[in-house]
Amino acid sequence: VQLQASGGGLAQPGGSLRLSCTASVPGRRLNIDTMGWYRQALGKRHELVAGITRDASTNYVDSVKGRFTISRDNAKNTVYLQMNLLRPEDTAVYYCYAKGEIRNGDTYETDFNQWGQGTQVTVSS
């Protein structure tokens, strides 16, 4: 399973960025349960920023509540993170993740739990 993330970059404090991440596997179908985003700032542990289940239940770390919104498009196996009112402390490498099942048609093959490559988000004036 490959996760391809995009959308990072440089933003000013108070600005916005939108991250997206698409999961795919050649020749198979994904039945994704949970998708989300972690981040790791320089010298700090990684933390879960936001997660979303297949039925759109969401959870957020307290520091981003009211500023970040996670969403997903199940048909596209894609998760989004809309980040508004960005702060310098949001600066980090952001990693998407997804877990669920790999299917060959309707036949279950195996579970997966995969992280994508990181995308840098820098908030600075």
Short mmCIF file of N, CA, C and O in Angstrom, two decimals:
data_model
loop_
_atom_site.label_atom_id
_atom_site.label_comp_id
_atom_site.label_asym_id
_atom_site.label_seq_id
_atom_site.Cartn_x
_atom_site.Cartn_y
_atom_site.Cartn_z
N VAL A 1 0.85 -1.19 0.00
CA VAL A 1 0.00 0.00 0.00
C VAL A 1 0.88 1.23 0.00
O VAL A 1 1.82 1.33 0.79
N GLN A 2 0.59 2.15 -0.88
CA GLN A 2 1.32 3.41 -0.94
C GLN A 2 0.41 4.55 -0.55
O GLN A 2 -0.75 4.58 -0.95
N LEU A 3 0.96 5.48 0.25
CA LEU A 3 0.26 6.69 0.61
C LEU A 3 1.03 7.87 0.05
O LEU A 3 2.21 8.05 0.37
N GLN A 4 0.39 8.66 -0.78
CA GLN A 4 1.02 9.80 -1.42
C GLN A 4 0.41 11.07 -0.85
O GLN A 4 -0.77 11.36 -1.06
N ALA A 5 1.25 11.83 -0.14
CA ALA A 5 0.79 13.07 0.49
C ALA A 5 1.25 14.28 -0.29
O ALA A 5 2.30 14.25 -0.95
N SER A 6 0.49 15.34 -0.19
CA SER A 6 0.85 16.60 -0.84
C SER A 6 0.21 17.76 -0.09
O SER A 6 -0.67 17.55 0.76
N GLY A 7 0.67 18.97 -0.40
CA GLY A 7 0.02 20.15 0.13
C GLY A 7 0.78 20.91 1.19
O GLY A 7 0.35 21.95 1.64
N GLY A 8 1.92 20.39 1.61
CA GLY A 8 2.69 21.11 2.61
C GLY A 8 3.34 22.35 2.00
O GLY A 8 3.22 22.62 0.82
N GLY A 9 4.02 23.10 2.84
CA GLY A 9 4.69 24.29 2.36
C GLY A 9 4.85 25.32 3.45
O GLY A 9 4.81 25.00 4.64
N LEU A 10 5.00 26.54 3.01
CA LEU A 10 5.23 27.66 3.92
C LEU A 10 3.97 28.50 4.03
O LEU A 10 3.35 28.84 3.01
N ALA A 11 3.59 28.85 5.24
CA ALA A 11 2.45 29.72 5.47
C ALA A 11 2.81 30.73 6.55
O ALA A 11 3.66 30.45 7.42
N GLN A 12 2.16 31.86 6.50
CA GLN A 12 2.35 32.86 7.54
C GLN A 12 1.44 32.54 8.73
O GLN A 12 0.42 31.87 8.57
N PRO A 13 1.80 32.98 9.90
CA PRO A 13 0.90 32.82 11.04
C PRO A 13 -0.48 33.38 10.72
O PRO A 13 -0.59 34.48 10.15
N GLY A 14 -1.50 32.61 11.06
CA GLY A 14 -2.85 32.99 10.72
C GLY A 14 -3.31 32.52 9.36
O GLY A 14 -4.49 32.65 9.01
N GLY A 15 -2.38 31.98 8.59
CA GLY A 15 -2.71 31.51 7.25
C GLY A 15 -3.27 30.10 7.23
O GLY A 15 -3.54 29.50 8.29
N SER A 16 -3.42 29.57 6.02
CA SER A 16 -4.03 28.25 5.83
C SER A 16 -3.22 27.41 4.87
O SER A 16 -2.54 27.92 3.97
N LEU A 17 -3.31 26.12 5.08
CA LEU A 17 -2.79 25.13 4.14
C LEU A 17 -3.74 23.94 4.14
O LEU A 17 -4.43 23.69 5.13
N ARG A 18 -3.73 23.21 3.04
CA ARG A 18 -4.55 22.01 2.96
C ARG A 18 -3.68 20.85 2.53
O ARG A 18 -3.04 20.89 1.48
N LEU A 19 -3.66 19.81 3.35
CA LEU A 19 -2.93 18.60 3.04
C LEU A 19 -3.89 17.56 2.47
O LEU A 19 -5.05 17.50 2.86
N SER A 20 -3.37 16.75 1.58
CA SER A 20 -4.16 15.63 1.09
C SER A 20 -3.27 14.40 1.02
O SER A 20 -2.04 14.51 0.92
N CYS A 21 -3.87 13.24 1.08
CA CYS A 21 -3.12 11.99 1.05
C CYS A 21 -4.00 10.90 0.46
O CYS A 21 -5.13 10.69 0.93
N THR A 22 -3.49 10.23 -0.55
CA THR A 22 -4.24 9.18 -1.24
C THR A 22 -3.56 7.84 -1.08
O THR A 22 -2.35 7.73 -1.28
N ALA A 23 -4.35 6.85 -0.71
CA ALA A 23 -3.85 5.48 -0.56
C ALA A 23 -4.18 4.67 -1.80
O ALA A 23 -5.27 4.79 -2.37
N SER A 24 -3.24 3.82 -2.18
CA SER A 24 -3.47 2.98 -3.34
C SER A 24 -2.63 1.71 -3.26
O SER A 24 -1.61 1.66 -2.56
N VAL A 25 -3.08 0.70 -3.97
CA VAL A 25 -2.31 -0.54 -4.10
C VAL A 25 -2.63 -1.10 -5.48
O VAL A 25 -3.80 -1.19 -5.86
N PRO A 26 -1.62 -1.47 -6.25
CA PRO A 26 -1.87 -1.96 -7.60
C PRO A 26 -2.67 -3.25 -7.63
O PRO A 26 -2.37 -4.20 -6.89
N GLY A 27 -3.72 -3.27 -8.41
CA GLY A 27 -4.44 -4.50 -8.65
C GLY A 27 -5.32 -4.99 -7.53
O GLY A 27 -5.86 -6.10 -7.61
N ARG A 28 -5.45 -4.22 -6.51
CA ARG A 28 -6.26 -4.63 -5.36
C ARG A 28 -7.18 -3.50 -4.95
O ARG A 28 -7.05 -2.37 -5.38
N ARG A 29 -8.11 -3.82 -4.09
CA ARG A 29 -9.03 -2.82 -3.57
C ARG A 29 -8.76 -2.63 -2.09
O ARG A 29 -8.43 -3.60 -1.37
N LEU A 30 -8.86 -1.40 -1.66
CA LEU A 30 -8.64 -1.09 -0.24
C LEU A 30 -9.98 -0.85 0.45
O LEU A 30 -10.83 -0.14 -0.07
N ASN A 31 -10.11 -1.43 1.61
CA ASN A 31 -11.25 -1.16 2.48
C ASN A 31 -10.66 -0.48 3.70
O ASN A 31 -10.17 -1.14 4.62
N ILE A 32 -10.65 0.85 3.67
CA ILE A 32 -9.91 1.61 4.67
C ILE A 32 -10.81 1.93 5.85
O ILE A 32 -11.88 2.52 5.69
N ASP A 33 -10.34 1.56 7.03
CA ASP A 33 -11.10 1.84 8.25
C ASP A 33 -10.80 3.25 8.74
O ASP A 33 -11.66 4.10 8.80
N THR A 34 -9.54 3.50 9.07
CA THR A 34 -9.16 4.78 9.67
C THR A 34 -8.06 5.45 8.86
O THR A 34 -7.15 4.78 8.38
N MET A 35 -8.17 6.74 8.70
CA MET A 35 -7.12 7.55 8.07
C MET A 35 -6.84 8.74 8.98
O MET A 35 -7.70 9.12 9.79
N GLY A 36 -5.68 9.33 8.82
CA GLY A 36 -5.39 10.48 9.65
C GLY A 36 -4.01 11.03 9.43
O GLY A 36 -3.32 10.67 8.47
N TRP A 37 -3.64 11.90 10.35
CA TRP A 37 -2.38 12.62 10.25
C TRP A 37 -1.66 12.65 11.59
O TRP A 37 -2.27 12.94 12.63
N TYR A 38 -0.37 12.36 11.55
CA TYR A 38 0.53 12.60 12.65
C TYR A 38 1.44 13.75 12.25
O TYR A 38 1.53 14.12 11.08
N ARG A 39 2.12 14.31 13.21
CA ARG A 39 3.17 15.28 12.92
C ARG A 39 4.32 15.12 13.89
O ARG A 39 4.14 14.62 15.01
N GLN A 40 5.47 15.54 13.44
CA GLN A 40 6.65 15.52 14.30
C GLN A 40 7.44 16.79 14.08
O GLN A 40 7.95 17.04 12.99
N ALA A 41 7.51 17.57 15.14
CA ALA A 41 8.32 18.78 15.09
C ALA A 41 9.76 18.44 15.44
O ALA A 41 10.03 17.41 16.10
N LEU A 42 10.67 19.28 15.04
CA LEU A 42 12.09 19.04 15.27
C LEU A 42 12.36 18.89 16.76
O LEU A 42 11.99 19.74 17.57
N GLY A 43 12.96 17.78 17.13
CA GLY A 43 13.32 17.54 18.51
C GLY A 43 12.19 17.09 19.41
O GLY A 43 12.37 16.98 20.63
N LYS A 44 11.02 16.84 18.81
CA LYS A 44 9.87 16.43 19.61
C LYS A 44 9.36 15.08 19.15
O LYS A 44 9.66 14.62 18.05
N ARG A 45 8.55 14.48 20.01
CA ARG A 45 7.92 13.22 19.64
C ARG A 45 6.82 13.46 18.63
O ARG A 45 6.24 14.54 18.55
N HIS A 46 6.52 12.42 17.86
CA HIS A 46 5.39 12.57 16.95
C HIS A 46 4.10 12.53 17.76
O HIS A 46 4.02 11.91 18.83
N GLU A 47 3.10 13.23 17.25
CA GLU A 47 1.80 13.24 17.91
C GLU A 47 0.70 13.09 16.87
O GLU A 47 0.83 13.51 15.72
N LEU A 48 -0.37 12.48 17.30
CA LEU A 48 -1.54 12.33 16.44
C LEU A 48 -2.24 13.67 16.35
O LEU A 48 -2.66 14.22 17.36
N VAL A 49 -2.38 14.18 15.15
CA VAL A 49 -3.05 15.46 14.95
C VAL A 49 -4.56 15.25 14.81
O VAL A 49 -5.36 15.92 15.47
N ALA A 50 -4.94 14.35 13.94
CA ALA A 50 -6.37 14.12 13.68
C ALA A 50 -6.55 12.77 13.02
O ALA A 50 -5.68 12.30 12.28
N GLY A 51 -7.69 12.15 13.30
CA GLY A 51 -8.04 10.89 12.67
C GLY A 51 -9.50 10.90 12.28
O GLY A 51 -10.31 11.66 12.84
N ILE A 52 -9.84 10.05 11.32
CA ILE A 52 -11.22 9.97 10.85
C ILE A 52 -11.52 8.53 10.45
O ILE A 52 -10.73 7.88 9.77
N THR A 53 -12.65 8.03 10.91
CA THR A 53 -13.06 6.67 10.56
C THR A 53 -13.87 6.68 9.27
O THR A 53 -14.20 7.74 8.72
N ARG A 54 -14.19 5.47 8.81
CA ARG A 54 -14.92 5.35 7.56
C ARG A 54 -16.30 6.03 7.64
O ARG A 54 -16.78 6.57 6.65
N ASP A 55 -16.89 6.00 8.82
CA ASP A 55 -18.20 6.65 8.97
C ASP A 55 -18.08 8.10 9.41
O ASP A 55 -19.05 8.68 9.88
N ALA A 56 -16.88 8.67 9.24
CA ALA A 56 -16.63 10.11 9.44
C ALA A 56 -16.60 10.54 10.90
O ALA A 56 -16.70 11.74 11.18
N SER A 57 -16.40 9.62 11.82
CA SER A 57 -16.12 10.03 13.19
C SER A 57 -14.70 10.58 13.25
O SER A 57 -13.79 9.99 12.69
N THR A 58 -14.55 11.70 13.93
CA THR A 58 -13.25 12.37 13.94
C THR A 58 -12.72 12.56 15.36
O THR A 58 -13.50 12.57 16.34
N ASN A 59 -11.42 12.70 15.46
CA ASN A 59 -10.80 13.09 16.72
C ASN A 59 -9.61 13.99 16.41
O ASN A 59 -8.99 13.87 15.34
N TYR A 60 -9.34 14.91 17.32
CA TYR A 60 -8.28 15.89 17.14
C TYR A 60 -7.46 16.02 18.44
O TYR A 60 -8.01 15.90 19.54
N VAL A 61 -6.20 16.34 18.28
CA VAL A 61 -5.43 16.75 19.43
C VAL A 61 -5.94 18.12 19.87
O VAL A 61 -6.39 18.93 19.04
N ASP A 62 -5.92 18.38 21.16
CA ASP A 62 -6.54 19.60 21.68
C ASP A 62 -5.99 20.87 21.03
O ASP A 62 -6.72 21.83 20.80
N SER A 63 -4.71 20.88 20.72
CA SER A 63 -4.07 22.10 20.23
C SER A 63 -4.57 22.54 18.85
O SER A 63 -4.33 23.68 18.45
N VAL A 64 -5.25 21.66 18.12
CA VAL A 64 -5.73 22.04 16.78
C VAL A 64 -7.24 22.13 16.70
O VAL A 64 -7.77 22.52 15.65
N LYS A 65 -7.92 21.80 17.76
CA LYS A 65 -9.38 21.86 17.73
C LYS A 65 -9.86 23.27 17.42
O LYS A 65 -9.37 24.24 17.98
N GLY A 66 -10.81 23.36 16.50
CA GLY A 66 -11.33 24.65 16.09
C GLY A 66 -10.54 25.32 15.00
O GLY A 66 -10.96 26.34 14.44
N ARG A 67 -9.37 24.76 14.68
CA ARG A 67 -8.53 25.34 13.62
C ARG A 67 -8.34 24.39 12.45
O ARG A 67 -8.28 24.82 11.30
N PHE A 68 -8.21 23.11 12.74
CA PHE A 68 -7.98 22.10 11.71
C PHE A 68 -9.25 21.28 11.51
O PHE A 68 -10.00 21.02 12.45
N THR A 69 -9.47 20.86 10.26
CA THR A 69 -10.60 20.00 9.94
C THR A 69 -10.13 18.84 9.08
O THR A 69 -9.51 19.06 8.03
N ILE A 70 -10.42 17.63 9.54
CA ILE A 70 -10.07 16.45 8.77
C ILE A 70 -11.31 15.95 8.05
O ILE A 70 -12.44 16.01 8.59
N SER A 71 -11.11 15.48 6.83
CA SER A 71 -12.22 14.91 6.05
C SER A 71 -11.66 13.83 5.15
O SER A 71 -10.43 13.70 5.01
N ARG A 72 -12.53 13.06 4.54
CA ARG A 72 -12.07 12.01 3.64
C ARG A 72 -13.07 11.78 2.53
O ARG A 72 -14.26 12.04 2.69
N ASP A 73 -12.54 11.26 1.44
CA ASP A 73 -13.36 10.85 0.31
C ASP A 73 -13.14 9.34 0.16
O ASP A 73 -12.09 8.91 -0.32
N ASN A 74 -14.09 8.56 0.60
CA ASN A 74 -13.93 7.11 0.60
C ASN A 74 -13.78 6.56 -0.81
O ASN A 74 -13.03 5.60 -1.03
N ALA A 75 -14.45 7.14 -1.77
CA ALA A 75 -14.37 6.66 -3.15
C ALA A 75 -12.97 6.85 -3.72
O ALA A 75 -12.54 6.09 -4.59
N LYS A 76 -12.28 7.87 -3.24
CA LYS A 76 -10.94 8.16 -3.73
C LYS A 76 -9.84 7.70 -2.79
O LYS A 76 -8.66 7.94 -3.05
N ASN A 77 -10.21 7.06 -1.68
CA ASN A 77 -9.22 6.63 -0.67
C ASN A 77 -8.31 7.79 -0.27
O ASN A 77 -7.09 7.62 -0.14
N THR A 78 -8.90 8.94 -0.09
CA THR A 78 -8.13 10.15 0.17
C THR A 78 -8.60 10.82 1.46
O THR A 78 -9.80 10.89 1.73
N VAL A 79 -7.62 11.29 2.22
CA VAL A 79 -7.90 12.04 3.44
C VAL A 79 -7.32 13.45 3.27
O VAL A 79 -6.29 13.64 2.63
N TYR A 80 -8.02 14.41 3.85
CA TYR A 80 -7.62 15.81 3.75
C TYR A 80 -7.45 16.39 5.16
O TYR A 80 -8.13 15.96 6.10
N LEU A 81 -6.59 17.36 5.26
CA LEU A 81 -6.46 18.11 6.51
C LEU A 81 -6.43 19.59 6.15
O LEU A 81 -5.45 20.08 5.60
N GLN A 82 -7.53 20.27 6.43
CA GLN A 82 -7.59 21.71 6.23
C GLN A 82 -7.07 22.38 7.49
O GLN A 82 -7.64 22.19 8.58
N MET A 83 -6.02 23.14 7.34
CA MET A 83 -5.38 23.78 8.49
C MET A 83 -5.54 25.29 8.38
O MET A 83 -4.99 25.91 7.45
N ASN A 84 -6.30 25.86 9.28
CA ASN A 84 -6.53 27.30 9.32
C ASN A 84 -5.92 27.90 10.58
O ASN A 84 -5.59 27.18 11.52
N LEU A 85 -5.80 29.19 10.59
CA LEU A 85 -5.25 29.91 11.75
C LEU A 85 -3.95 29.28 12.22
O LEU A 85 -3.74 29.02 13.41
N LEU A 86 -3.09 29.02 11.26
CA LEU A 86 -1.84 28.34 11.57
C LEU A 86 -0.99 29.16 12.52
O LEU A 86 -0.97 30.40 12.48
N ARG A 87 -0.27 28.42 13.36
CA ARG A 87 0.63 29.01 14.35
C ARG A 87 2.05 28.50 14.11
O ARG A 87 2.22 27.40 13.57
N PRO A 88 3.04 29.24 14.54
CA PRO A 88 4.42 28.75 14.39
C PRO A 88 4.61 27.36 15.02
O PRO A 88 5.38 26.55 14.48
N GLU A 89 3.91 27.08 16.09
CA GLU A 89 4.06 25.77 16.75
C GLU A 89 3.43 24.63 15.95
O GLU A 89 3.57 23.46 16.32
N ASP A 90 2.74 24.95 14.86
CA ASP A 90 2.25 23.89 13.96
C ASP A 90 3.34 23.42 13.00
O ASP A 90 3.13 22.45 12.27
N THR A 91 4.46 24.10 13.00
CA THR A 91 5.57 23.71 12.14
C THR A 91 6.04 22.31 12.47
O THR A 91 6.37 22.01 13.63
N ALA A 92 6.03 21.45 11.47
CA ALA A 92 6.40 20.05 11.68
C ALA A 92 6.38 19.33 10.34
O ALA A 92 5.91 19.88 9.33
N VAL A 93 6.87 18.11 10.36
CA VAL A 93 6.64 17.21 9.23
C VAL A 93 5.35 16.46 9.52
O VAL A 93 5.20 15.87 10.60
N TYR A 94 4.45 16.48 8.58
CA TYR A 94 3.15 15.84 8.73
C TYR A 94 3.13 14.53 7.95
O TYR A 94 3.51 14.50 6.77
N TYR A 95 2.67 13.48 8.62
CA TYR A 95 2.62 12.15 8.02
C TYR A 95 1.17 11.67 8.00
O TYR A 95 0.50 11.69 9.04
N CYS A 96 0.72 11.21 6.85
CA CYS A 96 -0.60 10.60 6.82
C CYS A 96 -0.47 9.11 7.11
O CYS A 96 0.60 8.52 6.96
N TYR A 97 -1.56 8.53 7.55
CA TYR A 97 -1.59 7.09 7.78
C TYR A 97 -2.95 6.56 7.40
O TYR A 97 -3.95 7.29 7.34
N ALA A 98 -2.98 5.26 7.15
CA ALA A 98 -4.24 4.59 6.85
C ALA A 98 -4.13 3.15 7.30
O ALA A 98 -3.06 2.54 7.22
N LYS A 99 -5.23 2.61 7.77
CA LYS A 99 -5.26 1.19 8.11
C LYS A 99 -6.60 0.60 7.72
O LYS A 99 -7.64 1.28 7.75
N GLY A 100 -6.55 -0.66 7.35
CA GLY A 100 -7.77 -1.32 6.91
C GLY A 100 -7.45 -2.66 6.31
O GLY A 100 -6.56 -3.37 6.80
N GLU A 101 -8.15 -3.00 5.24
CA GLU A 101 -8.00 -4.31 4.60
C GLU A 101 -7.63 -4.16 3.13
O GLU A 101 -8.09 -3.22 2.47
N ILE A 102 -6.84 -5.10 2.65
CA ILE A 102 -6.58 -5.22 1.22
C ILE A 102 -7.46 -6.35 0.71
O ILE A 102 -7.47 -7.46 1.28
N ARG A 103 -8.18 -6.06 -0.35
CA ARG A 103 -9.10 -7.06 -0.91
C ARG A 103 -8.80 -7.30 -2.39
O ARG A 103 -8.40 -6.40 -3.11
N ASN A 104 -9.01 -8.53 -2.77
CA ASN A 104 -8.95 -8.91 -4.18
C ASN A 104 -10.41 -9.09 -4.60
O ASN A 104 -11.02 -10.12 -4.34
N GLY A 105 -10.94 -8.06 -5.19
CA GLY A 105 -12.38 -8.05 -5.43
C GLY A 105 -13.09 -7.97 -4.10
O GLY A 105 -12.84 -7.08 -3.31
N ASP A 106 -13.93 -8.95 -3.82
CA ASP A 106 -14.63 -8.98 -2.54
C ASP A 106 -13.96 -9.93 -1.55
O ASP A 106 -14.48 -10.12 -0.43
N THR A 107 -12.84 -10.47 -1.93
CA THR A 107 -12.17 -11.45 -1.08
C THR A 107 -11.11 -10.78 -0.22
O THR A 107 -10.20 -10.12 -0.74
N TYR A 108 -11.23 -10.97 1.08
CA TYR A 108 -10.25 -10.41 2.01
C TYR A 108 -8.90 -11.08 1.80
O TYR A 108 -8.81 -12.31 1.67
N GLU A 109 -7.82 -10.27 1.77
CA GLU A 109 -6.47 -10.83 1.68
C GLU A 109 -5.68 -10.62 2.96
O GLU A 109 -5.13 -11.55 3.53
N THR A 110 -5.57 -9.37 3.38
CA THR A 110 -4.77 -9.08 4.56
C THR A 110 -5.10 -7.70 5.10
O THR A 110 -5.68 -6.88 4.41
N ASP A 111 -4.73 -7.48 6.34
CA ASP A 111 -4.82 -6.15 6.93
C ASP A 111 -3.61 -5.31 6.53
O ASP A 111 -2.56 -5.85 6.17
N PHE A 112 -3.76 -4.01 6.60
CA PHE A 112 -2.60 -3.15 6.42
C PHE A 112 -2.67 -1.99 7.39
O PHE A 112 -3.74 -1.60 7.86
N ASN A 113 -1.51 -1.44 7.68
CA ASN A 113 -1.37 -0.27 8.56
C ASN A 113 -0.16 0.48 8.03
O ASN A 113 0.97 0.07 8.25
N GLN A 114 -0.40 1.53 7.29
CA GLN A 114 0.66 2.15 6.49
C GLN A 114 0.78 3.64 6.75
O GLN A 114 -0.23 4.33 6.93
N TRP A 115 2.01 4.11 6.77
CA TRP A 115 2.30 5.54 6.86
C TRP A 115 2.80 6.04 5.51
O TRP A 115 3.46 5.30 4.78
N GLY A 116 2.53 7.30 5.21
CA GLY A 116 3.05 7.92 4.01
C GLY A 116 4.35 8.64 4.28
O GLY A 116 4.81 8.74 5.42
N GLN A 117 4.93 9.16 3.21
CA GLN A 117 6.13 9.98 3.40
C GLN A 117 5.69 11.31 4.00
O GLN A 117 4.56 11.72 3.86
N GLY A 118 6.54 11.96 4.70
CA GLY A 118 6.18 13.20 5.36
C GLY A 118 6.13 14.37 4.40
O GLY A 118 6.77 14.37 3.35
N THR A 119 5.36 15.36 4.78
CA THR A 119 5.32 16.61 4.05
C THR A 119 5.55 17.75 5.04
O THR A 119 4.92 17.80 6.10
N GLN A 120 6.47 18.62 4.70
CA GLN A 120 6.87 19.69 5.63
C GLN A 120 5.86 20.82 5.63
O GLN A 120 5.45 21.30 4.57
N VAL A 121 5.47 21.21 6.82
CA VAL A 121 4.64 22.41 7.01
C VAL A 121 5.44 23.37 7.87
O VAL A 121 5.86 23.03 8.98
N THR A 122 5.66 24.56 7.35
CA THR A 122 6.40 25.60 8.06
C THR A 122 5.53 26.83 8.20
O THR A 122 5.01 27.34 7.19
N VAL A 123 5.38 27.28 9.43
CA VAL A 123 4.57 28.48 9.69
C VAL A 123 5.51 29.54 10.24
O VAL A 123 6.03 29.42 11.35
N SER A 124 5.71 30.56 9.45
CA SER A 124 6.68 31.59 9.82
C SER A 124 6.38 32.87 9.07
O SER A 124 5.90 32.85 7.93
N SER A 125 6.67 33.98 9.72
CA SER A 125 6.52 35.27 9.06
C SER A 125 7.83 35.70 8.41
O SER A 125 7.91 36.75 7.78
#
